[in-house]
């Protein structure tokens, strides 16, 4: 079992920056992948950043590439999402997500944190 708690959301003007944090607890050594997803009103949840535990490889969709950076602090069991050059279309609830491969893929979600970008 893994518990995820996000923090760092808020209101920011377009062009500004925010850093989200996701603190993991529980079976953190078993985590294979950690992601950030977002969901805007009336839209499907979409992946915005991924980091692989074994290699540190990161992946981003084109919509955020060059603006968002995912990173991790293993000592703190925390994953961060640095968001720069924010746009109004980045407004959404941002969710932390973890995948563990034990007897199949098991996934865990945080409660979400609201990010609002004003124009």
mmCIF file with all atom_site columns, C-alpha atoms in Angstrom:
data_model
loop_
_atom_site.group_PDB
_atom_site.id
_atom_site.type_symbol
_atom_site.label_atom_id
_atom_site.label_alt_id
_atom_site.label_comp_id
_atom_site.label_asym_id
_atom_site.label_entity_id
_atom_site.label_seq_id
_atom_site.pdbx_PDB_ins_code
_atom_site.Cartn_x
_atom_site.Cartn_y
_atom_site.Cartn_z
_atom_site.occupancy
_atom_site.B_iso_or_equiv
_atom_site.pdbx_formal_charge
_atom_site.auth_seq_id
_atom_site.auth_comp_id
_atom_site.auth_asym_id
_atom_site.auth_atom_id
_atom_site.pdbx_PDB_model_num
ATOM 1   C CA . UNK A 1 1   ? 0.000   0.000  0.000   1.00 0.00 ? 1   UNK A CA 1
ATOM 2   C CA . UNK A 1 2   ? 1.105   3.502  -0.824  1.00 0.00 ? 2   UNK A CA 1
ATOM 3   C CA . UNK A 1 3   ? -0.331  6.786  0.372   1.00 0.00 ? 3   UNK A CA 1
ATOM 4   C CA . UNK A 1 4   ? 0.166   9.958  -1.682  1.00 0.00 ? 4   UNK A CA 1
ATOM 5   C CA . UNK A 1 5   ? -0.378  13.517 -0.482  1.00 0.00 ? 5   UNK A CA 1
ATOM 6   C CA . UNK A 1 6   ? -0.090  16.458 -2.872  1.00 0.00 ? 6   UNK A CA 1
ATOM 7   C CA . UNK A 1 7   ? 0.626   20.050 -1.972  1.00 0.00 ? 7   UNK A CA 1
ATOM 8   C CA . UNK A 1 8   ? 1.593   23.290 -3.656  1.00 0.00 ? 8   UNK A CA 1
ATOM 9   C CA . UNK A 1 9   ? -1.406  24.146 -5.772  1.00 0.00 ? 9   UNK A CA 1
ATOM 10  C CA . UNK A 1 10  ? -2.898  27.599 -5.928  1.00 0.00 ? 10  UNK A CA 1
ATOM 11  C CA . UNK A 1 11  ? -3.699  30.629 -8.052  1.00 0.00 ? 11  UNK A CA 1
ATOM 12  C CA . UNK A 1 12  ? -1.071  32.126 -10.331 1.00 0.00 ? 12  UNK A CA 1
ATOM 13  C CA . UNK A 1 13  ? -1.060  34.571 -13.218 1.00 0.00 ? 13  UNK A CA 1
ATOM 14  C CA . UNK A 1 14  ? -0.277  33.445 -16.730 1.00 0.00 ? 14  UNK A CA 1
ATOM 15  C CA . UNK A 1 15  ? 3.459   33.233 -17.247 1.00 0.00 ? 15  UNK A CA 1
ATOM 16  C CA . UNK A 1 16  ? 4.060   32.427 -13.610 1.00 0.00 ? 16  UNK A CA 1
ATOM 17  C CA . UNK A 1 17  ? 5.376   29.315 -11.901 1.00 0.00 ? 17  UNK A CA 1
ATOM 18  C CA . UNK A 1 18  ? 4.251   26.810 -9.304  1.00 0.00 ? 18  UNK A CA 1
ATOM 19  C CA . UNK A 1 19  ? 5.865   23.760 -7.786  1.00 0.00 ? 19  UNK A CA 1
ATOM 20  C CA . UNK A 1 20  ? 3.739   20.824 -6.729  1.00 0.00 ? 20  UNK A CA 1
ATOM 21  C CA . UNK A 1 21  ? 4.941   18.187 -4.291  1.00 0.00 ? 21  UNK A CA 1
ATOM 22  C CA . UNK A 1 22  ? 3.754   14.629 -3.771  1.00 0.00 ? 22  UNK A CA 1
ATOM 23  C CA . UNK A 1 23  ? 4.829   12.951 -0.553  1.00 0.00 ? 23  UNK A CA 1
ATOM 24  C CA . UNK A 1 24  ? 4.655   9.165  -0.635  1.00 0.00 ? 24  UNK A CA 1
ATOM 25  C CA . UNK A 1 25  ? 4.450   6.874  2.363   1.00 0.00 ? 25  UNK A CA 1
ATOM 26  C CA . UNK A 1 26  ? 4.018   3.150  2.853   1.00 0.00 ? 26  UNK A CA 1
ATOM 27  C CA . UNK A 1 27  ? 5.660   0.699  0.450   1.00 0.00 ? 27  UNK A CA 1
ATOM 28  C CA . UNK A 1 28  ? 7.607   3.401  -1.357  1.00 0.00 ? 28  UNK A CA 1
ATOM 29  C CA . UNK A 1 29  ? 10.531  1.134  -2.296  1.00 0.00 ? 29  UNK A CA 1
ATOM 30  C CA . UNK A 1 30  ? 8.124   -0.895 -4.456  1.00 0.00 ? 30  UNK A CA 1
ATOM 31  C CA . UNK A 1 31  ? 7.074   2.058  -6.595  1.00 0.00 ? 31  UNK A CA 1
ATOM 32  C CA . UNK A 1 32  ? 8.033   1.538  -10.263 1.00 0.00 ? 32  UNK A CA 1
ATOM 33  C CA . UNK A 1 33  ? 6.629   4.720  -11.777 1.00 0.00 ? 33  UNK A CA 1
ATOM 34  C CA . UNK A 1 34  ? 5.335   8.032  -10.466 1.00 0.00 ? 34  UNK A CA 1
ATOM 35  C CA . UNK A 1 35  ? 3.270   10.400 -12.546 1.00 0.00 ? 35  UNK A CA 1
ATOM 36  C CA . UNK A 1 36  ? 1.422   13.640 -12.445 1.00 0.00 ? 36  UNK A CA 1
ATOM 37  C CA . UNK A 1 37  ? -1.958  13.790 -14.144 1.00 0.00 ? 37  UNK A CA 1
ATOM 38  C CA . UNK A 1 38  ? -4.409  16.641 -14.462 1.00 0.00 ? 38  UNK A CA 1
ATOM 39  C CA . UNK A 1 39  ? -8.112  16.945 -15.072 1.00 0.00 ? 39  UNK A CA 1
ATOM 40  C CA . UNK A 1 40  ? -9.864  20.099 -16.159 1.00 0.00 ? 40  UNK A CA 1
ATOM 41  C CA . UNK A 1 41  ? -13.661 20.497 -15.865 1.00 0.00 ? 41  UNK A CA 1
ATOM 42  C CA . UNK A 1 42  ? -15.431 18.531 -18.568 1.00 0.00 ? 42  UNK A CA 1
ATOM 43  C CA . UNK A 1 43  ? -12.229 16.926 -19.799 1.00 0.00 ? 43  UNK A CA 1
ATOM 44  C CA . UNK A 1 44  ? -10.564 13.570 -19.386 1.00 0.00 ? 44  UNK A CA 1
ATOM 45  C CA . UNK A 1 45  ? -7.697  13.091 -16.995 1.00 0.00 ? 45  UNK A CA 1
ATOM 46  C CA . UNK A 1 46  ? -4.402  13.431 -18.857 1.00 0.00 ? 46  UNK A CA 1
ATOM 47  C CA . UNK A 1 47  ? -0.803  12.577 -18.108 1.00 0.00 ? 47  UNK A CA 1
ATOM 48  C CA . UNK A 1 48  ? 1.513   15.564 -17.748 1.00 0.00 ? 48  UNK A CA 1
ATOM 49  C CA . UNK A 1 49  ? 4.749   14.027 -16.451 1.00 0.00 ? 49  UNK A CA 1
ATOM 50  C CA . UNK A 1 50  ? 6.219   10.638 -15.585 1.00 0.00 ? 50  UNK A CA 1
ATOM 51  C CA . UNK A 1 51  ? 9.375   9.484  -13.865 1.00 0.00 ? 51  UNK A CA 1
ATOM 52  C CA . UNK A 1 52  ? 10.637  5.910  -13.773 1.00 0.00 ? 52  UNK A CA 1
ATOM 53  C CA . UNK A 1 53  ? 12.104  4.804  -10.446 1.00 0.00 ? 53  UNK A CA 1
ATOM 54  C CA . UNK A 1 54  ? 14.767  2.453  -11.812 1.00 0.00 ? 54  UNK A CA 1
ATOM 55  C CA . UNK A 1 55  ? 16.279  4.731  -14.443 1.00 0.00 ? 55  UNK A CA 1
ATOM 56  C CA . UNK A 1 56  ? 15.102  8.218  -13.586 1.00 0.00 ? 56  UNK A CA 1
ATOM 57  C CA . UNK A 1 57  ? 13.825  8.564  -17.130 1.00 0.00 ? 57  UNK A CA 1
ATOM 58  C CA . UNK A 1 58  ? 11.184  11.245 -17.556 1.00 0.00 ? 58  UNK A CA 1
ATOM 59  C CA . UNK A 1 59  ? 8.399   11.601 -20.112 1.00 0.00 ? 59  UNK A CA 1
ATOM 60  C CA . UNK A 1 60  ? 6.182   14.545 -21.012 1.00 0.00 ? 60  UNK A CA 1
ATOM 61  C CA . UNK A 1 61  ? 3.423   15.183 -23.529 1.00 0.00 ? 61  UNK A CA 1
ATOM 62  C CA . UNK A 1 62  ? 4.020   17.920 -26.081 1.00 0.00 ? 62  UNK A CA 1
ATOM 63  C CA . UNK A 1 63  ? 1.554   20.196 -24.317 1.00 0.00 ? 63  UNK A CA 1
ATOM 64  C CA . UNK A 1 64  ? 3.918   20.708 -21.349 1.00 0.00 ? 64  UNK A CA 1
ATOM 65  C CA . UNK A 1 65  ? 7.334   19.722 -22.727 1.00 0.00 ? 65  UNK A CA 1
ATOM 66  C CA . UNK A 1 66  ? 9.866   22.442 -22.021 1.00 0.00 ? 66  UNK A CA 1
ATOM 67  C CA . UNK A 1 67  ? 7.659   24.054 -19.374 1.00 0.00 ? 67  UNK A CA 1
ATOM 68  C CA . UNK A 1 68  ? 7.114   21.297 -16.786 1.00 0.00 ? 68  UNK A CA 1
ATOM 69  C CA . UNK A 1 69  ? 9.794   19.289 -15.014 1.00 0.00 ? 69  UNK A CA 1
ATOM 70  C CA . UNK A 1 70  ? 9.253   16.246 -12.830 1.00 0.00 ? 70  UNK A CA 1
ATOM 71  C CA . UNK A 1 71  ? 11.904  15.353 -10.270 1.00 0.00 ? 71  UNK A CA 1
ATOM 72  C CA . UNK A 1 72  ? 12.270  13.284 -7.139  1.00 0.00 ? 72  UNK A CA 1
ATOM 73  C CA . UNK A 1 73  ? 13.969  13.409 -3.772  1.00 0.00 ? 73  UNK A CA 1
ATOM 74  C CA . UNK A 1 74  ? 14.428  9.794  -2.716  1.00 0.00 ? 74  UNK A CA 1
ATOM 75  C CA . UNK A 1 75  ? 15.492  10.738 0.799   1.00 0.00 ? 75  UNK A CA 1
ATOM 76  C CA . UNK A 1 76  ? 12.169  12.505 1.316   1.00 0.00 ? 76  UNK A CA 1
ATOM 77  C CA . UNK A 1 77  ? 10.076  10.052 -0.741  1.00 0.00 ? 77  UNK A CA 1
ATOM 78  C CA . UNK A 1 78  ? 8.769   13.077 -2.583  1.00 0.00 ? 78  UNK A CA 1
ATOM 79  C CA . UNK A 1 79  ? 8.177   13.802 -6.248  1.00 0.00 ? 79  UNK A CA 1
ATOM 80  C CA . UNK A 1 80  ? 7.935   17.365 -7.516  1.00 0.00 ? 80  UNK A CA 1
ATOM 81  C CA . UNK A 1 81  ? 6.370   18.995 -10.537 1.00 0.00 ? 81  UNK A CA 1
ATOM 82  C CA . UNK A 1 82  ? 7.931   22.330 -11.412 1.00 0.00 ? 82  UNK A CA 1
ATOM 83  C CA . UNK A 1 83  ? 5.591   24.229 -13.702 1.00 0.00 ? 83  UNK A CA 1
ATOM 84  C CA . UNK A 1 84  ? 6.884   27.298 -15.522 1.00 0.00 ? 84  UNK A CA 1
ATOM 85  C CA . UNK A 1 85  ? 5.375   29.620 -18.128 1.00 0.00 ? 85  UNK A CA 1
ATOM 86  C CA . UNK A 1 86  ? 1.929   28.618 -16.980 1.00 0.00 ? 86  UNK A CA 1
ATOM 87  C CA . UNK A 1 87  ? -1.032  29.184 -19.270 1.00 0.00 ? 87  UNK A CA 1
ATOM 88  C CA . UNK A 1 88  ? -4.749  29.463 -18.503 1.00 0.00 ? 88  UNK A CA 1
ATOM 89  C CA . UNK A 1 89  ? -5.239  26.102 -20.206 1.00 0.00 ? 89  UNK A CA 1
ATOM 90  C CA . UNK A 1 90  ? -3.057  24.519 -17.507 1.00 0.00 ? 90  UNK A CA 1
ATOM 91  C CA . UNK A 1 91  ? -5.880  25.163 -15.041 1.00 0.00 ? 91  UNK A CA 1
ATOM 92  C CA . UNK A 1 92  ? -6.945  21.802 -13.601 1.00 0.00 ? 92  UNK A CA 1
ATOM 93  C CA . UNK A 1 93  ? -6.858  19.562 -10.587 1.00 0.00 ? 93  UNK A CA 1
ATOM 94  C CA . UNK A 1 94  ? -3.451  17.910 -10.517 1.00 0.00 ? 94  UNK A CA 1
ATOM 95  C CA . UNK A 1 95  ? -3.136  14.366 -9.198  1.00 0.00 ? 95  UNK A CA 1
ATOM 96  C CA . UNK A 1 96  ? -0.126  12.390 -8.099  1.00 0.00 ? 96  UNK A CA 1
ATOM 97  C CA . UNK A 1 97  ? -0.130  8.751  -9.162  1.00 0.00 ? 97  UNK A CA 1
ATOM 98  C CA . UNK A 1 98  ? 2.077   5.759  -8.378  1.00 0.00 ? 98  UNK A CA 1
ATOM 99  C CA . UNK A 1 99  ? 2.370   2.365  -10.060 1.00 0.00 ? 99  UNK A CA 1
ATOM 100 C CA . UNK A 1 100 ? 3.650   -0.771 -8.382  1.00 0.00 ? 100 UNK A CA 1
ATOM 101 C CA . UNK A 1 101 ? 4.245   -4.026 -10.233 1.00 0.00 ? 101 UNK A CA 1
ATOM 102 C CA . UNK A 1 102 ? 3.474   -6.773 -7.725  1.00 0.00 ? 102 UNK A CA 1
ATOM 103 C CA . UNK A 1 103 ? 1.242   -9.569 -8.987  1.00 0.00 ? 103 UNK A CA 1
ATOM 104 C CA . UNK A 1 104 ? 0.120   -7.203 -11.719 1.00 0.00 ? 104 UNK A CA 1
ATOM 105 C CA . UNK A 1 105 ? 0.059   -3.424 -11.907 1.00 0.00 ? 105 UNK A CA 1
ATOM 106 C CA . UNK A 1 106 ? -1.368  -1.695 -8.847  1.00 0.00 ? 106 UNK A CA 1
ATOM 107 C CA . UNK A 1 107 ? -2.006  2.008  -8.940  1.00 0.00 ? 107 UNK A CA 1
ATOM 108 C CA . UNK A 1 108 ? -2.488  4.613  -6.242  1.00 0.00 ? 108 UNK A CA 1
ATOM 109 C CA . UNK A 1 109 ? -3.781  8.191  -6.414  1.00 0.00 ? 109 UNK A CA 1
ATOM 110 C CA . UNK A 1 110 ? -3.482  11.268 -4.303  1.00 0.00 ? 110 UNK A CA 1
ATOM 111 C CA . UNK A 1 111 ? -6.435  13.476 -3.452  1.00 0.00 ? 111 UNK A CA 1
ATOM 112 C CA . UNK A 1 112 ? -5.524  16.154 -5.994  1.00 0.00 ? 112 UNK A CA 1
ATOM 113 C CA . UNK A 1 113 ? -4.540  19.797 -5.742  1.00 0.00 ? 113 UNK A CA 1
ATOM 114 C CA . UNK A 1 114 ? -6.135  22.678 -7.642  1.00 0.00 ? 114 UNK A CA 1
ATOM 115 C CA . UNK A 1 115 ? -4.032  24.804 -9.971  1.00 0.00 ? 115 UNK A CA 1
ATOM 116 C CA . UNK A 1 116 ? -5.683  27.912 -11.396 1.00 0.00 ? 116 UNK A CA 1
ATOM 117 C CA . UNK A 1 117 ? -3.934  30.118 -13.939 1.00 0.00 ? 117 UNK A CA 1
ATOM 118 C CA . UNK A 1 118 ? -5.504  33.506 -14.545 1.00 0.00 ? 118 UNK A CA 1
ATOM 119 C CA . UNK A 1 119 ? -5.117  35.407 -17.809 1.00 0.00 ? 119 UNK A CA 1
#
